[in-house]
Coordinates of C-alpha atoms in Angstrom, one line a residue:
M1119 CA 53.1 64.4 -48.6
R1120 CA 55.1 65.8 -46.2
T1121 CA 58.2 65.4 -45.1
P1122 CA 58.0 64.9 -41.3
P1123 CA 60.7 66.2 -38.4
S1124 CA 63.1 62.9 -38.3
G1125 CA 62.2 61.1 -35.3
R1126 CA 59.1 62.7 -34.1
K1127 CA 55.9 60.9 -33.1
L1128 CA 53.0 62.7 -31.6
I1129 CA 51.9 62.7 -28.1
S1130 CA 48.9 62.1 -26.9
V1131 CA 47.1 65.4 -24.6
A1132 CA 46.0 61.5 -22.7
A1133 CA 49.3 60.1 -22.7
A1134 CA 50.9 62.8 -21.1
S1135 CA 48.1 63.7 -18.5
A1136 CA 48.7 59.8 -17.3
A1137 CA 52.5 60.4 -16.7
L1138 CA 51.2 63.4 -14.5
I1139 CA 49.0 60.9 -12.3
T1140 CA 50.1 57.7 -10.2
A1141 CA 47.1 57.2 -8.5
A1142 CA 44.8 54.7 -9.9
T1143 CA 41.4 56.0 -9.8
A1144 CA 42.9 59.0 -10.8
S1145 CA 44.0 57.1 -14.1
V1146 CA 40.9 55.9 -14.6
A1147 CA 38.9 59.1 -14.6
V1148 CA 41.5 60.3 -17.4
A1149 CA 41.0 57.2 -19.4
Q1150 CA 37.1 57.6 -18.8
E1151 CA 37.5 61.7 -20.0
T1152 CA 39.7 60.7 -22.6
A1153 CA 37.2 58.5 -24.2
T1154 CA 34.4 60.7 -23.5
R1155 CA 36.4 63.8 -25.1
Q1156 CA 36.9 61.3 -27.9
A1157 CA 33.8 60.3 -29.0
A1158 CA 32.5 63.6 -28.8
V1159 CA 34.8 64.2 -31.7
P1160 CA 33.3 63.0 -35.7
A1161 CA 35.7 61.0 -37.6
A1162 CA 35.5 63.8 -40.2
L1163 CA 37.3 66.1 -37.8
T1164 CA 40.3 63.5 -37.5
E1165 CA 40.7 62.4 -41.1
A1166 CA 42.5 64.0 -44.1
A1167 CA 40.7 61.2 -45.9
P1168 CA 38.4 58.7 -45.5
G1169 CA 40.8 56.2 -43.3
T1170 CA 43.8 58.0 -42.9
P1171 CA 44.5 59.9 -40.0
A1172 CA 45.6 63.9 -40.1
E1173 CA 48.3 65.1 -40.1
R1174 CA 47.8 68.7 -39.7
L1175 CA 44.9 71.0 -38.6
I1176 CA 43.7 74.3 -40.1
V1177 CA 43.0 76.2 -36.4
G1178 CA 40.8 79.9 -37.0
Y1179 CA 41.0 82.2 -33.8
K1180 CA 38.7 84.0 -33.0
S1181 CA 39.6 87.9 -34.0
G1182 CA 39.9 88.8 -30.9
A1183 CA 42.5 86.1 -29.8
A1184 CA 46.0 86.9 -29.6
E1185 CA 46.8 83.6 -31.5
A1186 CA 45.2 85.3 -34.5
K1187 CA 47.4 88.0 -35.5
S1188 CA 50.8 86.5 -33.5
D1189 CA 52.5 83.7 -34.9
K1190 CA 54.5 83.4 -31.1
A1191 CA 51.4 83.2 -29.8
A1192 CA 49.5 80.8 -31.9
A1193 CA 53.1 78.1 -31.6
A1194 CA 52.5 78.6 -27.8
D1195 CA 49.2 77.5 -28.1
A1196 CA 50.0 74.4 -30.3
A1197 CA 52.6 73.0 -27.6
A1198 CA 49.9 73.5 -25.0
K1199 CA 47.5 71.4 -27.0
G1200 CA 49.9 68.9 -27.1
G1201 CA 53.2 67.4 -26.3
D1202 CA 54.7 67.7 -29.6
V1203 CA 52.1 69.5 -31.5
D1204 CA 53.6 72.4 -33.8
F1205 CA 52.7 75.5 -35.6
R1206 CA 53.7 75.4 -39.0
R1207 CA 52.5 78.6 -40.8
R1208 CA 50.0 81.2 -41.3
L1209 CA 47.3 80.7 -44.3
G1210 CA 46.2 83.3 -46.3
T1211 CA 43.0 83.0 -43.9
G1212 CA 44.6 84.1 -40.9
A1213 CA 43.8 80.5 -39.6
A1214 CA 47.5 78.8 -38.5
L1215 CA 48.5 75.4 -40.0
V1216 CA 49.6 73.0 -37.3
D1217 CA 51.7 70.0 -37.7
L1218 CA 50.4 67.0 -35.8
G1219 CA 54.2 64.7 -36.1
E1220 CA 54.6 61.3 -37.9
K1221 CA 51.8 58.7 -38.0
A1222 CA 49.3 60.0 -35.3
T1223 CA 46.7 57.9 -34.9
R1224 CA 43.4 58.5 -35.2
A1225 CA 42.8 58.6 -31.4
Q1226 CA 45.5 61.0 -30.8
V1227 CA 44.3 63.1 -33.4
A1228 CA 41.1 63.1 -31.6
D1229 CA 43.0 64.6 -28.4
V1230 CA 44.4 67.6 -30.1
V1231 CA 41.3 68.1 -31.9
A1232 CA 39.2 67.7 -28.7
E1233 CA 41.5 70.5 -26.6
F1234 CA 41.1 72.9 -29.8
R1235 CA 37.2 72.8 -29.8
A1236 CA 37.1 73.3 -26.0
D1237 CA 39.4 76.4 -26.4
P1238 CA 36.8 79.2 -26.6
Q1239 CA 39.3 81.6 -28.5
V1240 CA 39.1 78.9 -31.2
A1241 CA 36.0 79.7 -33.9
Y1242 CA 37.0 76.2 -36.0
V1243 CA 39.4 73.6 -36.5
V1244 CA 39.4 71.1 -39.3
P1245 CA 41.6 68.7 -41.1
D1246 CA 44.1 69.8 -44.1
R1247 CA 42.6 67.0 -46.1
L1248 CA 44.0 65.0 -48.7
N1249 CA 42.5 66.0 -52.1
T1250 CA 43.7 63.6 -55.3
P1251 CA 42.9 63.7 -59.2
Q1252 CA 39.3 62.7 -59.9
A1253 CA 39.8 62.0 -63.5
D1254 CA 37.2 59.7 -65.4
P1255 CA 38.9 56.1 -66.4
N1256 CA 39.6 56.1 -70.0
D1257 CA 37.6 52.9 -71.1
T1258 CA 36.4 54.2 -74.8
E1259 CA 32.4 53.5 -73.7
Y1260 CA 32.8 55.2 -70.2
A1261 CA 30.9 58.3 -70.8
K1262 CA 27.9 55.7 -71.8
Q1263 CA 27.7 54.3 -68.5
W1264 CA 25.3 56.8 -66.6
D1265 CA 24.8 54.2 -64.4
L1266 CA 28.1 55.2 -62.9
Y1267 CA 28.5 58.7 -62.5
E1268 CA 25.1 61.1 -62.9
S1269 CA 24.4 63.2 -60.3
T1270 CA 20.6 62.4 -61.2
A1271 CA 20.4 58.6 -60.6
G1272 CA 23.8 57.5 -61.2
M1273 CA 25.4 55.6 -58.0
N1274 CA 27.9 57.6 -57.4
V1275 CA 30.8 55.2 -58.3
P1276 CA 33.7 57.4 -59.2
G1277 CA 33.9 59.1 -56.1
A1278 CA 34.3 55.5 -53.5
W1279 CA 37.4 54.5 -56.1
P1280 CA 40.1 56.9 -54.4
T1281 CA 39.1 54.8 -51.3
S1282 CA 38.7 50.8 -52.7
T1283 CA 38.9 49.9 -56.1
G1284 CA 37.5 46.3 -54.9
T1285 CA 40.9 45.1 -55.0
G1286 CA 41.5 41.6 -52.9
V1287 CA 37.9 40.8 -53.4
T1288 CA 36.7 37.6 -55.1
V1289 CA 32.9 38.0 -56.4
A1290 CA 31.1 34.7 -57.6
V1291 CA 28.9 35.5 -60.6
I1292 CA 26.3 32.7 -59.9
D1293 CA 24.4 32.6 -63.3
T1294 CA 24.9 31.4 -67.1
G1295 CA 28.9 31.1 -67.1
Y1296 CA 31.2 33.4 -69.0
V1297 CA 32.0 33.4 -72.4
T1298 CA 35.5 34.9 -73.3
H1299 CA 36.0 38.7 -72.9
S1300 CA 39.2 40.5 -73.1
D1301 CA 38.2 43.5 -71.1
L1302 CA 37.0 40.7 -68.3
A1303 CA 39.3 38.3 -69.1
A1304 CA 42.1 40.0 -66.6
N1305 CA 40.0 39.6 -63.3
I1306 CA 38.4 35.6 -63.6
V1307 CA 39.5 33.7 -61.5
G1308 CA 38.6 29.5 -61.7
G1309 CA 34.8 29.1 -61.5
Y1310 CA 32.7 25.6 -62.2
D1311 CA 29.5 24.4 -63.7
F1312 CA 27.1 22.7 -61.7
I1313 CA 24.2 22.4 -64.2
A1314 CA 24.0 18.4 -63.9
D1315 CA 21.4 18.1 -66.5
T1316 CA 22.8 17.8 -69.7
A1317 CA 19.3 19.1 -71.2
V1318 CA 20.2 22.1 -69.9
S1319 CA 24.1 22.6 -70.0
V1320 CA 24.0 21.9 -74.2
D1321 CA 27.7 21.8 -73.8
G1322 CA 27.9 17.6 -73.6
D1323 CA 28.6 17.0 -69.9
G1324 CA 27.5 17.6 -66.6
R1325 CA 29.2 19.3 -64.2
D1326 CA 32.8 20.3 -64.3
S1327 CA 35.2 22.8 -63.3
N1328 CA 35.1 24.8 -66.9
P1329 CA 32.2 27.1 -66.3
A1330 CA 32.5 28.9 -70.0
D1331 CA 29.3 29.7 -71.1
P1332 CA 28.0 27.9 -74.6
G1333 CA 25.3 29.4 -74.7
D1334 CA 21.4 29.6 -73.8
Y1335 CA 19.3 29.6 -77.0
Y1336 CA 16.5 27.8 -77.6
A1337 CA 13.7 27.2 -80.2
A1338 CA 10.3 28.1 -80.3
N1339 CA 7.9 26.1 -77.3
E1340 CA 11.3 24.6 -77.0
C1341 CA 10.5 25.8 -72.5
G1342 CA 7.1 25.6 -72.7
S1343 CA 4.1 25.7 -74.8
G1344 CA 3.5 29.1 -76.5
I1345 CA 7.2 30.0 -75.6
P1346 CA 9.1 31.4 -78.3
A1347 CA 12.1 31.6 -79.7
S1348 CA 15.3 33.4 -77.5
N1349 CA 18.6 34.2 -78.6
S1350 CA 21.7 33.3 -76.4
S1351 CA 21.6 36.4 -73.7
W1352 CA 25.4 35.7 -72.5
H1353 CA 24.0 37.2 -69.1
G1354 CA 26.3 36.4 -66.5
T1355 CA 29.3 38.1 -69.1
H1356 CA 26.8 41.2 -68.7
V1357 CA 26.7 40.8 -65.3
A1358 CA 30.1 40.4 -64.8
G1359 CA 31.7 42.9 -66.7
T1360 CA 29.5 45.3 -64.5
I1361 CA 31.1 44.4 -61.4
A1362 CA 34.6 44.1 -62.6
A1363 CA 35.6 45.0 -66.3
V1364 CA 38.8 45.7 -66.5
T1365 CA 39.7 49.8 -66.3
N1366 CA 41.7 52.0 -67.7
N1367 CA 43.1 50.2 -70.5
N1368 CA 41.4 52.7 -72.8
K1369 CA 39.1 50.3 -74.6
G1370 CA 35.4 49.6 -73.6
V1371 CA 33.7 49.9 -70.0
A1372 CA 34.5 50.1 -66.5
G1373 CA 33.7 48.1 -63.5
I1374 CA 32.4 49.2 -60.5
A1375 CA 35.3 47.1 -58.6
Y1376 CA 37.7 46.4 -61.3
G1377 CA 40.3 45.6 -58.8
A1378 CA 37.9 42.8 -57.8
K1379 CA 38.3 39.5 -59.2
I1380 CA 35.0 37.3 -60.8
S1381 CA 34.5 33.4 -59.9
P1382 CA 32.2 32.7 -63.2
V1383 CA 29.6 29.8 -61.5
R1384 CA 27.8 28.4 -63.8
V1385 CA 23.8 27.1 -63.2
L1386 CA 21.4 28.7 -66.2
G1387 CA 21.4 26.7 -69.3
K1388 CA 18.4 26.2 -71.5
C1389 CA 15.4 27.2 -70.5
G1390 CA 16.7 28.0 -66.8
G1391 CA 18.3 26.1 -64.4
Y1392 CA 17.2 23.8 -61.1
D1393 CA 16.9 24.9 -57.5
S1394 CA 19.9 22.1 -56.4
D1395 CA 22.1 23.7 -58.4
I1396 CA 22.1 27.1 -57.2
I1397 CA 22.2 25.2 -54.1
D1398 CA 25.1 23.7 -54.8
A1399 CA 26.5 26.7 -56.0
I1400 CA 26.0 28.9 -53.0
T1401 CA 27.4 26.7 -51.0
W1402 CA 30.3 26.3 -52.9
A1403 CA 31.2 29.6 -54.0
S1404 CA 31.3 30.5 -50.3
G1405 CA 33.4 28.0 -49.1
G1406 CA 30.8 25.3 -48.2
S1407 CA 31.4 21.6 -49.3
V1408 CA 29.6 19.7 -52.3
S1409 CA 29.9 16.0 -52.8
G1410 CA 31.8 15.4 -56.3
V1411 CA 33.6 18.6 -56.3
P1412 CA 36.9 19.4 -55.8
A1413 CA 37.1 22.6 -53.1
N1414 CA 37.1 26.2 -53.9
S1415 CA 40.4 27.6 -53.9
N1416 CA 38.5 30.8 -55.2
V1417 CA 36.2 31.4 -51.8
A1418 CA 33.9 34.9 -52.3
K1419 CA 33.3 37.4 -49.7
V1420 CA 30.3 38.4 -52.4
I1421 CA 27.8 36.3 -54.1
N1422 CA 25.3 38.1 -57.1
M1423 CA 22.9 36.2 -58.2
S1424 CA 20.8 38.0 -60.9
L1425 CA 17.8 35.1 -61.5
G1426 CA 15.1 34.2 -59.6
G1427 CA 11.6 32.1 -59.9
D1428 CA 8.0 32.5 -58.5
G1429 CA 7.1 31.2 -55.1
A1430 CA 8.0 31.6 -52.0
C1431 CA 11.4 31.4 -50.4
T1432 CA 11.8 27.1 -50.0
T1433 CA 13.0 26.3 -47.1
A1434 CA 16.2 24.0 -48.9
T1435 CA 17.6 27.7 -50.9
Q1436 CA 17.1 29.7 -47.6
S1437 CA 19.9 26.9 -45.8
A1438 CA 22.0 27.3 -48.4
I1439 CA 21.8 31.3 -48.0
N1440 CA 22.2 31.2 -44.3
A1441 CA 25.2 29.1 -44.1
A1442 CA 26.9 31.1 -46.5
V1443 CA 26.0 34.4 -44.4
G1444 CA 27.6 32.4 -41.4
R1445 CA 30.8 31.8 -43.2
G1446 CA 30.8 35.6 -44.2
T1447 CA 29.5 35.6 -47.8
T1448 CA 27.4 39.1 -48.7
V1449 CA 24.6 37.7 -50.7
V1450 CA 22.9 40.1 -53.6
V1451 CA 19.9 38.9 -55.2
A1452 CA 18.1 40.4 -58.0
A1453 CA 13.8 41.5 -56.8
G1454 CA 12.6 40.3 -60.2
N1455 CA 10.9 42.3 -63.4
D1456 CA 7.6 41.5 -62.8
N1457 CA 6.3 44.5 -61.7
D1458 CA 5.0 42.9 -58.6
N1459 CA 5.2 42.5 -55.0
V1460 CA 9.0 40.7 -54.4
A1461 CA 7.0 38.7 -51.8
N1462 CA 6.1 36.2 -54.6
H1463 CA 9.4 35.1 -56.6
S1464 CA 12.4 34.0 -55.2
P1465 CA 15.3 34.5 -54.1
G1466 CA 14.6 37.8 -53.6
N1467 CA 12.0 36.7 -51.3
C1468 CA 14.8 34.9 -49.2
N1469 CA 15.6 36.0 -45.4
N1470 CA 19.2 37.2 -45.4
V1471 CA 19.9 38.2 -48.5
I1472 CA 20.3 41.7 -50.0
S1473 CA 17.1 42.2 -52.2
V1474 CA 18.0 45.0 -55.1
A1475 CA 15.2 46.5 -57.1
A1476 CA 15.8 48.6 -60.5
T1477 CA 15.9 52.7 -61.3
N1478 CA 15.3 53.8 -64.9
R1479 CA 17.4 56.7 -65.5
T1480 CA 15.8 59.0 -63.7
G1481 CA 16.1 57.4 -61.0
A1482 CA 12.1 56.1 -60.6
K1483 CA 11.7 52.9 -60.1
A1484 CA 12.0 50.8 -63.9
S1485 CA 8.1 49.7 -64.9
Y1486 CA 9.3 46.4 -64.8
S1487 CA 11.0 46.1 -61.0
N1488 CA 9.5 44.2 -58.1
Y1489 CA 8.8 46.1 -55.3
G1490 CA 7.9 45.5 -51.1
S1491 CA 9.2 45.4 -48.2
L1492 CA 11.6 42.9 -48.7
V1493 CA 13.8 45.0 -51.2
D1494 CA 16.3 46.0 -49.1
I1495 CA 17.6 49.0 -51.6
S1496 CA 17.6 49.9 -55.0
A1497 CA 20.4 50.6 -58.2
P1498 CA 20.2 51.4 -61.8
G1499 CA 18.7 48.6 -64.0
G1500 CA 18.3 50.9 -66.7
Q1501 CA 15.1 51.3 -69.0
T1502 CA 15.4 50.4 -73.1
S1503 CA 11.8 51.3 -73.6
T1504 CA 12.6 55.1 -73.2
G1505 CA 15.4 54.4 -75.0
T1506 CA 18.4 52.0 -75.4
A1507 CA 21.4 54.1 -74.4
N1508 CA 19.0 54.5 -70.9
G1509 CA 20.0 51.0 -70.8
I1510 CA 23.0 49.1 -68.6
L1511 CA 25.7 48.8 -70.8
S1512 CA 28.3 46.4 -70.6
T1513 CA 30.3 43.7 -71.9
L1514 CA 28.7 40.9 -74.4
N1515 CA 28.8 38.5 -76.7
S1516 CA 27.4 38.8 -80.6
G1517 CA 27.0 35.2 -81.4
T1518 CA 23.2 34.5 -81.4
K1519 CA 23.7 31.1 -80.4
T1520 CA 27.2 29.8 -79.6
P1521 CA 30.0 32.0 -79.2
S1522 CA 31.1 34.8 -82.0
S1523 CA 33.4 38.0 -81.0
E1524 CA 33.3 39.7 -78.5
S1525 CA 31.0 42.8 -77.7
Y1526 CA 28.8 45.3 -75.7
A1527 CA 25.5 46.0 -75.7
Y1528 CA 22.5 47.6 -73.6
Y1529 CA 20.4 45.2 -71.2
Q1530 CA 18.0 46.4 -68.5
G1531 CA 16.9 44.1 -65.6
T1532 CA 16.8 43.9 -61.8
S1533 CA 19.6 41.7 -63.0
M1534 CA 21.7 44.6 -64.4
A1535 CA 20.8 46.7 -60.7
T1536 CA 22.3 43.6 -58.6
P1537 CA 25.7 43.4 -59.6
H1538 CA 26.0 47.1 -58.9
I1539 CA 25.5 46.1 -55.6
A1540 CA 27.5 43.4 -55.5
G1541 CA 30.4 45.6 -56.7
L1542 CA 29.7 48.2 -54.2
V1543 CA 30.1 45.3 -51.3
A1544 CA 33.2 44.5 -53.1
L1545 CA 34.5 47.6 -52.7
M1546 CA 33.5 48.1 -49.6
K1547 CA 34.7 44.2 -48.4
S1548 CA 38.2 45.7 -49.6
A1549 CA 37.9 48.9 -47.9
N1550 CA 37.2 47.5 -44.6
S1551 CA 38.0 43.3 -44.9
S1552 CA 36.5 42.6 -41.0
L1553 CA 33.2 44.2 -42.5
T1554 CA 30.2 41.0 -41.6
P1555 CA 27.3 40.4 -44.1
A1556 CA 25.2 42.4 -41.3
Q1557 CA 27.3 45.7 -41.1
I1558 CA 27.3 46.1 -45.0
E1559 CA 24.1 45.6 -45.5
T1560 CA 23.1 47.9 -42.9
A1561 CA 26.0 50.5 -44.3
I1562 CA 24.4 50.0 -47.9
K1563 CA 21.0 51.0 -46.8
N1564 CA 22.1 53.7 -43.8
N1565 CA 24.5 55.7 -46.7
A1566 CA 21.6 55.5 -49.6
R1567 CA 20.0 58.9 -50.8
A1568 CA 16.1 59.5 -51.3
L1569 CA 15.4 58.0 -55.1
P1570 CA 15.2 60.6 -57.6
G1571 CA 12.2 59.7 -58.9
S1572 CA 8.3 57.7 -57.9
C1573 CA 8.6 54.5 -56.2
S1574 CA 4.8 52.9 -55.6
G1575 CA 4.7 49.4 -52.9
G1576 CA 8.3 50.5 -51.6
C1577 CA 11.7 50.5 -53.4
G1578 CA 14.5 50.3 -50.0
A1579 CA 16.2 52.5 -48.8
G1580 CA 16.5 54.5 -51.5
L1581 CA 19.1 54.8 -54.5
A1582 CA 22.5 53.3 -53.3
D1583 CA 25.2 55.5 -52.9
A1584 CA 28.7 54.2 -53.7
A1585 CA 31.2 57.2 -52.6
K1586 CA 29.1 57.9 -49.0
T1587 CA 28.6 53.8 -48.4
V1588 CA 32.5 53.0 -48.4
A1589 CA 34.0 56.2 -47.1
A1590 CA 31.5 55.4 -44.0
V1591 CA 32.5 51.7 -43.9
A1592 CA 36.7 52.7 -44.3
S1593 CA 36.6 55.1 -41.6
S1594 CA 34.4 53.5 -38.9
G1595 CA 37.1 50.5 -37.9
G1596 CA 35.0 47.8 -38.9
T1597 CA 32.0 49.5 -37.8
T1598 CA 28.9 51.1 -39.6
G1599 CA 28.2 54.2 -37.4
G1600 CA 24.8 53.8 -36.1
T1601 CA 24.3 53.5 -32.1
T1602 CA 22.0 50.5 -31.3
F1603 CA 19.3 49.6 -28.7
S1604 CA 17.6 45.9 -29.0
S1605 CA 15.7 43.5 -27.2
T1606 CA 16.0 40.0 -26.9
T1607 CA 13.1 39.4 -25.0
A1608 CA 11.0 37.0 -26.6
V1609 CA 7.2 37.2 -27.3
A1610 CA 5.3 34.8 -28.0
V1611 CA 2.7 36.0 -30.9
P1612 CA -0.5 34.7 -30.2
D1613 CA -2.8 32.7 -33.5
N1614 CA -5.1 34.8 -35.0
G1615 CA -5.1 37.0 -32.0
S1616 CA -4.4 40.7 -30.5
A1617 CA -1.3 42.4 -31.3
I1618 CA 1.5 41.7 -29.1
E1619 CA 4.0 44.6 -28.4
S1620 CA 7.7 44.5 -27.5
P1621 CA 9.0 48.2 -25.8
I1622 CA 12.7 49.9 -26.7
T1623 CA 13.8 52.7 -23.9
V1624 CA 15.6 55.1 -26.7
S1625 CA 17.9 57.5 -24.3
G1626 CA 21.5 59.5 -24.6
R1627 CA 19.9 60.7 -28.2
S1628 CA 19.5 64.3 -29.3
G1629 CA 16.7 65.7 -31.8
N1630 CA 14.8 64.0 -34.2
A1631 CA 15.4 60.0 -35.1
P1632 CA 17.3 60.1 -38.7
S1633 CA 15.2 59.5 -42.1
T1634 CA 17.1 56.0 -42.3
L1635 CA 16.0 54.6 -39.4
Q1636 CA 17.2 50.6 -39.0
V1637 CA 14.4 47.9 -37.7
G1638 CA 16.1 45.2 -37.1
V1639 CA 13.3 41.9 -36.9
D1640 CA 13.9 38.7 -36.0
I1641 CA 10.2 36.8 -35.8
T1642 CA 10.0 33.0 -35.8
H1643 CA 6.1 32.3 -37.9
T1644 CA 5.5 29.1 -40.2
Y1645 CA 3.7 31.1 -42.7
R1646 CA 4.8 35.1 -42.5
G1647 CA 2.0 36.2 -44.7
D1648 CA -0.3 35.8 -42.1
L1649 CA 2.3 38.3 -39.8
V1650 CA 1.5 42.2 -39.3
I1651 CA 4.4 44.1 -38.1
D1652 CA 3.9 48.3 -37.5
L1653 CA 7.2 50.2 -35.3
V1654 CA 5.7 52.2 -33.2
A1655 CA 7.0 55.7 -32.6
P1656 CA 6.9 56.7 -28.5
D1657 CA 4.2 59.6 -29.4
G1658 CA 2.1 56.8 -30.7
T1659 CA 2.3 57.4 -34.4
A1660 CA 2.9 53.9 -36.4
Y1661 CA 5.0 53.1 -39.4
R1662 CA 4.2 50.0 -41.2
L1663 CA 6.9 47.0 -41.7
K1664 CA 4.9 44.8 -43.4
S1665 CA 1.5 44.0 -44.5
A1666 CA -0.7 40.4 -44.2
S1667 CA -0.2 38.6 -47.4
S1668 CA -1.9 35.6 -48.5
S1669 CA 0.6 34.6 -51.1
D1670 CA 3.7 35.1 -49.1
S1671 CA 3.9 31.2 -47.4
A1672 CA 7.8 31.4 -46.6
D1673 CA 8.4 30.7 -42.6
D1674 CA 10.5 33.7 -40.7
V1675 CA 10.6 37.3 -40.9
S1676 CA 14.4 37.8 -40.3
T1677 CA 15.0 41.4 -41.9
T1678 CA 15.8 45.0 -41.5
Y1679 CA 13.2 47.1 -43.1
T1680 CA 14.3 51.2 -43.7
V1681 CA 11.9 53.8 -41.6
D1682 CA 11.5 57.4 -42.1
A1683 CA 11.2 58.7 -38.8
S1684 CA 12.9 62.0 -38.7
S1685 CA 9.7 63.9 -38.0
E1686 CA 9.7 62.2 -34.0
T1687 CA 11.7 63.0 -31.5
A1688 CA 14.9 60.0 -30.8
N1689 CA 14.1 59.4 -27.3
G1690 CA 12.0 58.0 -25.5
T1691 CA 9.9 54.4 -25.6
W1692 CA 9.5 53.2 -29.6
K1693 CA 7.6 49.8 -29.8
L1694 CA 7.1 46.8 -32.1
R1695 CA 3.5 45.7 -33.0
V1696 CA 2.7 42.1 -34.3
Q1697 CA -0.2 40.9 -35.1
D1698 CA -1.1 37.2 -36.4
T1699 CA -4.5 37.7 -38.5
A1700 CA -5.3 34.1 -39.7
A1701 CA -5.6 31.0 -38.5
Q1702 CA -3.2 27.5 -37.7
D1703 CA -0.1 29.2 -37.4
T1704 CA 1.5 30.8 -34.1
G1705 CA 4.8 32.3 -34.0
T1706 CA 7.7 34.1 -31.4
L1707 CA 9.3 37.6 -31.9
N1708 CA 12.7 36.5 -30.7
S1709 CA 14.2 40.1 -30.8
W1710 CA 14.6 43.3 -32.3
R1711 CA 16.8 46.1 -32.9
L1712 CA 16.4 50.1 -33.9
T1713 CA 19.8 51.4 -35.1
F1714 CA 19.8 55.5 -34.9

């Protein structure tokens, strides 16, 4: 890090200009011009690292310019570009290194960059970016964690670590509880055991403040006729390790958000767990009040639910999720392992959640993973049928019934994919604490990359990319970088009638729409399976967002779809087309939006 000249501060072009203008109207004009100029400068040209304004710029002049040959001319030009901008030296390529002064803000840097970009003698101007060592963590099993770093189907997690490790964020793992593990212990904070039924809890009592996992094994037929025996899974501990295993401790595995804390919240025991316990767990974990349960001193901004069952998302569960999101907690859930449409499985089909499908080591949808239009994003879940090492390695216990010695093991499932996204959310919240759950979901989708492999049926916006997503939110100052156009005019959707259309006129864009165009939809309807929803581009091309489904009896559609609209001109009138295809239910399109 350089030591700046004592007492020097950057004076922005806007400030210098304003000091020379006394007329109010002229001041307004300068402010408007400055805002326009700054808006035109991409964040990548103003930062030394994500979220860190550049201290120096590298300026390349055109070959015929005096500044390209004369240091004196380059110094004079630098001074002319800003009140206290200095020429430092000539680089080996002939470019000029320009010093911006001490603690320049992003707006101040943008002013100077805009001035250089407007100069016809300047060939390019780029920030003097800060590079950092990219050493792998020293955890002894890290080389087996392909899901974090492999270029084909990994989630590009190491690239996010120089910006964020999840510090200051608590993740609630609503699962089987936690069995002691030295590779996790330092990152565990107080949780709760919400299992009220002692036949399920297996620990001899009902609800209490001890979320320890005593084991969830069961004998053949104990959980239903024909269901074979099963050893204890230690499922919650495996999930927790993926999110926040202690890292750089020269043992075991690395956690995605290893600076975060895990609050284990126990809801699953022998043969599973009840909605009633899960609903209370969601409420408590997000800072809500539950009768008879002490207030939560470790309120989570991220909830991981690697669990699920069949059927529609009930109003009871949806209400708990909505309240948690309203309190600022992002809820991440597994799409399910039935190789079926997620619309048939809860909570993966609930609104206001990030529903996660699983990919294998080639980046294709894992054979077991659920799919469908309600899936938001995909993440590595592994597939051990192609080899044990193609699963997801994390913390576990060797006990087949009750706890024994700590261990590590490969698992597969959307249960394993979900903590990858929960860990990513923790990284994002640590990098930018002002992010809302809606902004988090949009940023994850906008910065995903196309699946390297195939997916039939819908795998969301693609494979999550941790480094790209964290960089986007760290440098956005609370936004996710997109421009949003919306319609809030309510339109009635007639029962079993003709399709209705709601228009949005997009203007001021250049070129085509993005390959990850975000379409946010808010529809009130008592049987959403009746609805068919299409996005209609300005040229009349229709993109199917949601098909009718006789098995989807849940209420309402409140979600964001991702559309590859890269072949469409951005400007023009876009329409949302909604049709009710069956009798006995009516609804209303309340609002919808496009985020480019």
